[in-house]
Each structure stands twice: as structure tokens, then as C-alpha cells.
mmCIF file of C-alpha atoms in Angstrom:
data_model
loop_
_atom_site.group_PDB
_atom_site.id
_atom_site.type_symbol
_atom_site.label_atom_id
_atom_site.label_comp_id
_atom_site.label_asym_id
_atom_site.label_seq_id
_atom_site.Cartn_x
_atom_site.Cartn_y
_atom_site.Cartn_z
ATOM 1 C CA UNK A 1 26.366 -4.325 -5.692
ATOM 2 C CA UNK A 2 28.404 -2.464 -3.112
ATOM 3 C CA UNK A 3 29.114 -3.182 0.519
ATOM 4 C CA UNK A 4 28.660 -0.306 2.955
ATOM 5 C CA UNK A 5 31.901 0.423 4.794
ATOM 6 C CA UNK A 6 30.080 1.535 7.939
ATOM 7 C CA UNK A 7 27.562 -1.290 8.467
ATOM 8 C CA UNK A 8 28.412 -4.005 5.904
ATOM 9 C CA UNK A 9 25.031 -3.926 4.148
ATOM 10 C CA UNK A 10 24.870 -4.870 0.472
ATOM 11 C CA UNK A 11 23.154 -2.204 -1.610
ATOM 12 C CA UNK A 12 22.828 -1.061 -5.201
ATOM 13 C CA UNK A 13 24.724 2.182 -5.739
ATOM 14 C CA UNK A 14 22.351 3.199 -8.555
ATOM 15 C CA UNK A 15 19.501 3.467 -6.036
ATOM 16 C CA UNK A 16 21.385 5.862 -3.783
ATOM 17 C CA UNK A 17 23.286 5.619 -0.494
ATOM 18 C CA UNK A 18 23.180 2.690 1.909
ATOM 19 C CA UNK A 19 19.533 2.388 3.007
ATOM 20 C CA UNK A 20 20.389 1.302 6.547
ATOM 21 C CA UNK A 21 22.864 4.116 7.247
ATOM 22 C CA UNK A 22 20.726 6.658 5.404
ATOM 23 C CA UNK A 23 17.630 5.852 7.482
ATOM 24 C CA UNK A 24 19.694 6.045 10.684
ATOM 25 C CA UNK A 25 21.023 9.455 9.593
ATOM 26 C CA UNK A 26 17.469 10.640 8.895
ATOM 27 C CA UNK A 27 16.289 9.542 12.323
ATOM 28 C CA UNK A 28 19.179 11.313 14.027
ATOM 29 C CA UNK A 29 18.749 14.528 12.041
ATOM 30 C CA UNK A 30 15.018 14.815 12.766
ATOM 31 C CA UNK A 31 13.951 14.913 9.108
ATOM 32 C CA UNK A 32 11.833 11.816 9.651
ATOM 33 C CA UNK A 33 9.763 13.650 12.255
ATOM 34 C CA UNK A 34 9.040 16.448 9.773
ATOM 35 C CA UNK A 35 7.780 13.969 7.167
ATOM 36 C CA UNK A 36 5.788 11.875 9.641
ATOM 37 C CA UNK A 37 2.242 10.996 8.656
ATOM 38 C CA UNK A 38 -0.469 12.110 11.055
ATOM 39 C CA UNK A 39 -2.130 8.953 12.344
ATOM 40 C CA UNK A 40 -4.229 10.215 15.232
ATOM 41 C CA UNK A 41 -7.950 10.618 14.495
ATOM 42 C CA UNK A 42 -10.804 11.952 16.501
ATOM 43 C CA UNK A 43 -13.590 9.531 17.380
ATOM 44 C CA UNK A 44 -15.847 11.148 14.771
ATOM 45 C CA UNK A 45 -13.235 10.844 11.995
ATOM 46 C CA UNK A 46 -12.564 7.208 12.939
ATOM 47 C CA UNK A 47 -16.286 6.414 12.830
ATOM 48 C CA UNK A 48 -16.615 8.026 9.383
ATOM 49 C CA UNK A 49 -13.575 6.117 8.083
ATOM 50 C CA UNK A 50 -14.951 2.850 9.461
ATOM 51 C CA UNK A 51 -18.351 3.459 7.862
ATOM 52 C CA UNK A 52 -16.751 4.371 4.516
ATOM 53 C CA UNK A 53 -14.618 1.218 4.564
ATOM 54 C CA UNK A 54 -17.656 -0.986 5.187
ATOM 55 C CA UNK A 55 -19.614 0.700 2.389
ATOM 56 C CA UNK A 56 -16.705 0.132 -0.011
ATOM 57 C CA UNK A 57 -16.532 -3.533 1.004
ATOM 58 C CA UNK A 58 -20.292 -4.054 0.702
ATOM 59 C CA UNK A 59 -20.302 -2.577 -2.806
ATOM 60 C CA UNK A 60 -16.920 -3.842 -4.010
ATOM 61 C CA UNK A 61 -17.181 -7.533 -3.150
ATOM 62 C CA UNK A 62 -20.533 -8.142 -4.908
ATOM 63 C CA UNK A 63 -19.315 -6.078 -7.876
ATOM 64 C CA UNK A 64 -16.210 -8.261 -8.142
ATOM 65 C CA UNK A 65 -18.304 -11.440 -7.922
ATOM 66 C CA UNK A 66 -20.625 -10.066 -10.611
ATOM 67 C CA UNK A 67 -17.677 -9.224 -12.851
ATOM 68 C CA UNK A 68 -16.245 -12.721 -12.502
ATOM 69 C CA UNK A 69 -19.681 -14.228 -13.215
ATOM 70 C CA UNK A 70 -20.040 -12.008 -16.287
ATOM 71 C CA UNK A 71 -16.623 -13.091 -17.591
ATOM 72 C CA UNK A 72 -17.512 -16.791 -17.232
ATOM 73 C CA UNK A 73 -20.899 -16.194 -18.877
ATOM 74 C CA UNK A 74 -19.279 -14.463 -21.852
ATOM 75 C CA UNK A 75 -16.714 -17.262 -22.154
ATOM 76 C CA UNK A 76 -19.538 -19.824 -22.193
ATOM 77 C CA UNK A 77 -21.325 -17.885 -24.943
ATOM 78 C CA UNK A 78 -18.139 -17.718 -27.005
ATOM 79 C CA UNK A 79 -17.489 -21.433 -26.497
ATOM 80 C CA UNK A 80 -20.841 -22.532 -27.940
#
């Protein structure tokens, strides 16, 4: 572990430069703005994403419950 001379943060030198100073440098240089993820959605895209999420939940939760039930059923059959 190394201590950053600029800010005093402990960091692992194998992982690269000081994460605190490096992120500050990125923000100042504008590279972070170039790699920014687009988060704005139109109303239509948001509605589609919301609908897709609900469909995944409505299918995924019962499937998970069924899988757990199946595992317990198989364990009971093995235990007999």
C-alpha cells in the first residue's frame, strides 16, 4: 500500500494511480464528459423500459419460486 503525496489517500500501486487524484484529473480534463452515459429518455422509451421491467419481474419471480420448489421436491425424493 502506498500513500498519495498529493491527497494522503492509501491505494494499491498495482491497481494504478491514486483513484482520488486520478478521478479529479479526469474531471478537470473533460475526459469524463466524453465517456458519460446517456441517461435521458423520451417518454416513449421510458414507457417501453418500464413495461419490459415489469414483464421480466412477472416472469422471473414465479420462475425462481418454481425452481426453488423443484429443488426441494427433488431433495425430498432423494431423501426417501
